[in-house]
mmCIF file of C-alpha atoms in Angstrom:
data_model
loop_
_atom_site.group_PDB
_atom_site.id
_atom_site.type_symbol
_atom_site.label_atom_id
_atom_site.label_comp_id
_atom_site.label_asym_id
_atom_site.label_seq_id
_atom_site.Cartn_x
_atom_site.Cartn_y
_atom_site.Cartn_z
ATOM 1 C CA MET B 1 135.069 90.959 61.858
ATOM 2 C CA THR B 2 131.351 90.563 61.034
ATOM 3 C CA ALA B 3 128.342 92.106 62.692
ATOM 4 C CA VAL B 4 124.748 91.175 61.961
ATOM 5 C CA ILE B 5 122.226 93.875 62.497
ATOM 6 C CA ALA B 6 118.429 93.559 62.261
ATOM 7 C CA LEU B 7 116.646 95.594 59.769
ATOM 8 C CA ASP B 8 113.289 95.361 61.585
ATOM 9 C CA GLY B 9 113.404 96.856 65.044
ATOM 10 C CA VAL B 10 116.839 98.362 64.754
ATOM 11 C CA LEU B 11 117.100 100.176 61.389
ATOM 12 C CA ARG B 12 113.355 100.646 60.828
ATOM 13 C CA SER B 13 110.186 100.674 62.839
ATOM 14 C CA GLU B 14 107.204 98.307 62.249
ATOM 15 C CA SER B 15 105.587 101.223 60.322
ATOM 16 C CA LYS B 16 108.670 101.283 58.012
ATOM 17 C CA PHE B 17 109.902 104.520 59.279
ATOM 18 C CA PRO B 18 113.738 104.899 59.685
ATOM 19 C CA ILE B 19 114.954 104.764 63.269
ATOM 20 C CA PRO B 20 117.730 107.435 63.451
ATOM 21 C CA GLU B 21 119.636 106.003 66.315
ATOM 22 C CA GLY B 22 119.798 102.565 64.593
ATOM 23 C CA LEU B 23 120.980 103.988 61.422
ATOM 24 C CA LYS B 24 123.636 105.907 63.207
ATOM 25 C CA LEU B 25 124.750 102.729 64.955
ATOM 26 C CA PHE B 26 124.778 100.876 61.613
ATOM 27 C CA ARG B 27 127.070 103.758 59.992
ATOM 28 C CA THR B 28 129.306 103.643 63.016
ATOM 29 C CA LEU B 29 129.648 99.794 62.835
ATOM 30 C CA MET B 30 130.481 99.806 59.049
ATOM 31 C CA SER B 31 133.978 101.458 59.894
ATOM 32 C CA GLU B 32 135.077 98.399 61.758
ATOM 33 C CA TYR B 33 132.803 95.382 60.794
ATOM 34 C CA ARG B 34 131.791 93.649 57.743
ATOM 35 C CA THR B 35 128.014 94.437 58.214
ATOM 36 C CA VAL B 36 125.247 91.909 57.408
ATOM 37 C CA ILE B 37 121.640 93.163 57.534
ATOM 38 C CA SER B 38 119.017 90.486 58.597
ATOM 39 C CA SER B 39 115.488 91.348 57.287
ATOM 40 C CA ASP B 40 112.194 89.659 58.578
ATOM 41 C CA GLY B 41 110.547 90.294 55.154
ATOM 42 C CA PRO B 42 111.188 89.735 51.560
ATOM 43 C CA LEU B 43 114.489 90.443 50.163
ATOM 44 C CA ASN B 44 113.344 92.792 47.359
ATOM 45 C CA GLU B 45 111.181 94.884 49.761
ATOM 46 C CA ALA B 46 114.162 95.256 52.110
ATOM 47 C CA GLU B 47 116.479 96.208 49.231
ATOM 48 C CA HIS B 48 113.923 98.916 48.104
ATOM 49 C CA TRP B 49 113.614 100.260 51.715
ATOM 50 C CA LEU B 50 117.393 100.394 52.174
ATOM 51 C CA ARG B 51 117.905 102.133 48.746
ATOM 52 C CA SER B 52 115.011 104.610 49.440
ATOM 53 C CA ASN B 53 116.530 105.484 52.797
ATOM 54 C CA MET B 54 120.167 105.734 51.419
ATOM 55 C CA VAL B 55 121.470 102.852 53.395
ATOM 56 C CA PHE B 56 124.555 101.600 51.442
ATOM 57 C CA GLY B 57 127.757 99.802 52.146
ATOM 58 C CA TYR B 58 126.507 96.601 53.765
ATOM 59 C CA ALA B 59 128.231 93.428 52.877
ATOM 60 C CA GLN B 60 125.050 91.201 52.659
ATOM 61 C CA LEU B 61 121.400 91.264 52.973
ATOM 62 C CA LEU B 62 119.435 88.303 54.137
ATOM 63 C CA GLY B 63 115.557 88.093 53.879
ATOM 64 C CA ASP B 64 112.748 85.485 54.421
ATOM 65 C CA GLU B 65 113.094 83.706 51.091
ATOM 66 C CA THR B 66 114.778 80.622 52.362
ATOM 67 C CA SER B 67 112.662 77.793 54.148
ATOM 68 C CA PHE B 68 113.948 76.151 57.140
ATOM 69 C CA VAL B 69 112.474 74.096 59.910
ATOM 70 C CA GLY B 70 112.866 74.292 63.704
ATOM 71 C CA LYS B 71 114.725 77.654 63.860
ATOM 72 C CA SER B 72 113.709 81.356 64.049
ATOM 73 C CA LEU B 73 114.512 83.397 61.036
ATOM 74 C CA ARG B 74 117.287 85.379 62.864
ATOM 75 C CA GLU B 75 118.872 82.102 64.081
ATOM 76 C CA TYR B 76 118.920 80.823 60.539
ATOM 77 C CA HIS B 77 120.591 84.054 59.405
ATOM 78 C CA LEU B 78 123.089 83.979 62.046
ATOM 79 C CA GLU B 79 124.013 80.311 61.310
ATOM 80 C CA THR B 80 124.281 81.368 57.558
ATOM 81 C CA VAL B 81 126.660 84.181 58.228
ATOM 82 C CA GLN B 82 128.646 81.936 60.649
ATOM 83 C CA SER B 83 129.161 79.319 57.941
ATOM 84 C CA GLY B 84 131.356 81.879 56.204
ATOM 85 C CA GLY B 85 133.354 82.997 59.201
ATOM 86 C CA ARG B 86 133.187 84.228 62.848
ATOM 87 C CA VAL B 87 130.301 86.656 63.726
ATOM 88 C CA GLU B 88 131.625 89.140 66.283
ATOM 89 C CA LEU B 89 128.322 90.843 67.228
ATOM 90 C CA LEU B 90 124.485 90.590 66.771
ATOM 91 C CA ILE B 91 122.370 93.712 67.128
ATOM 92 C CA ASP B 92 118.620 93.063 67.568
ATOM 93 C CA ASP B 93 115.709 94.562 69.513
ATOM 94 C CA SER B 94 114.459 91.065 70.654
ATOM 95 C CA SER B 95 115.397 89.548 73.947
ATOM 96 C CA ASP B 96 114.649 85.978 72.216
ATOM 97 C CA ASN B 97 117.185 86.727 69.555
ATOM 98 C CA ALA B 98 119.658 88.077 72.160
ATOM 99 C CA HIS B 99 119.304 84.826 74.021
ATOM 100 C CA MET B 100 119.775 82.697 70.908
ATOM 101 C CA ALA B 101 122.854 84.667 69.948
ATOM 102 C CA LEU B 102 124.422 84.062 73.379
ATOM 103 C CA LYS B 103 123.689 80.349 73.076
ATOM 104 C CA HIS B 104 125.690 80.501 69.827
ATOM 105 C CA ASN B 105 128.484 82.174 71.666
ATOM 106 C CA VAL B 106 127.949 85.453 69.844
ATOM 107 C CA PRO B 107 128.060 88.763 71.708
ATOM 108 C CA CYS B 108 124.797 90.557 71.453
ATOM 109 C CA LEU B 109 123.654 94.240 71.643
ATOM 110 C CA LEU B 110 120.081 94.442 72.694
ATOM 111 C CA PHE B 111 118.777 97.560 70.947
ATOM 112 C CA GLY B 112 116.269 99.790 72.282
ATOM 113 C CA THR B 113 115.103 103.448 71.851
ATOM 114 C CA PRO B 114 112.279 105.400 73.550
ATOM 115 C CA LYS B 115 111.011 106.473 70.179
ATOM 116 C CA PHE B 116 110.268 102.869 69.062
ATOM 117 C CA VAL B 117 108.914 99.914 70.802
ATOM 118 C CA ASN B 118 107.823 96.745 68.746
ATOM 119 C CA VAL B 119 104.523 96.078 70.001
ATOM 120 C CA ARG B 120 103.853 93.005 67.555
ATOM 121 C CA ARG B 121 106.614 90.942 68.733
ATOM 122 C CA GLU B 122 106.031 88.940 71.793
ATOM 123 C CA SER B 123 109.104 87.904 73.852
ATOM 124 C CA ARG B 124 109.349 84.466 75.256
ATOM 125 C CA THR B 125 112.714 84.970 77.016
ATOM 126 C CA SER B 126 112.864 86.448 80.477
ATOM 127 C CA TRP B 127 115.854 88.577 81.649
ATOM 128 C CA SER B 128 116.768 85.876 84.033
ATOM 129 C CA ASP B 129 117.106 83.461 81.040
ATOM 130 C CA ILE B 130 119.630 85.883 79.555
ATOM 131 C CA GLU B 131 121.594 86.136 82.726
ATOM 132 C CA ASP B 132 121.618 82.326 83.107
ATOM 133 C CA GLU B 133 123.162 82.006 79.619
ATOM 134 C CA VAL B 134 125.760 84.660 80.357
ATOM 135 C CA ARG B 135 126.646 82.781 83.557
ATOM 136 C CA ARG B 136 126.848 79.383 81.716
ATOM 137 C CA GLN B 137 129.122 80.991 79.031
ATOM 138 C CA LYS B 138 131.424 82.454 81.615
ATOM 139 C CA GLU B 139 131.527 78.969 83.331
ATOM 140 C CA ILE B 140 132.404 77.218 80.047
ATOM 141 C CA ARG B 141 135.257 79.832 79.424
ATOM 142 C CA ALA B 142 136.501 79.497 83.047
ATOM 143 C CA ASP B 143 136.564 75.660 82.780
ATOM 144 C CA ALA B 144 138.519 75.800 79.560
ATOM 145 C CA LEU B 145 140.986 78.195 81.113
ATOM 146 C CA LEU B 146 141.520 76.093 84.142
ATOM 147 C CA LYS B 147 142.121 72.988 82.028
ATOM 148 C CA THR B 148 144.763 74.939 80.027
ATOM 149 C CA LEU B 149 146.348 76.286 83.076
ATOM 150 C CA GLY B 150 146.186 72.933 84.857
ATOM 151 C CA SER B 151 147.970 71.194 81.899
ATOM 152 C CA ARG B 152 150.845 73.698 82.081
ATOM 153 C CA TRP B 153 151.856 72.714 85.589
ATOM 154 C CA GLU B 154 151.672 68.984 85.146
#
């Protein structure tokens, strides 16, 4: 099982301070998941921050070194990890990324803590968009189940 967790907004604040609740979540996930960290910045800077804050044991670290067109960085990272196997969970502080994960049929944990609010990132996804995507995913699963059950009785 693989989980992708955002470095920026979940493990550290925009001022580069650790978010204790995010780090506790990361350490908890490590016992059950192959954990991949997705960074919005350069890989060497992310590695340095993780080492400086004694964050170890993750399976993979992804940064912004790769160029891509037409996708958000987090979507590119999610697809990169999915190319190696199933992703069971995405943890992010952005509703846009939560919406994107649901579209990729990946469960998402939208992270928030009262001690940290990302003021630089503007959200383009409304809560109703996320609800619509959840509803759409349920309908797809229900249709697939009905087709399977229907063929059993024919």
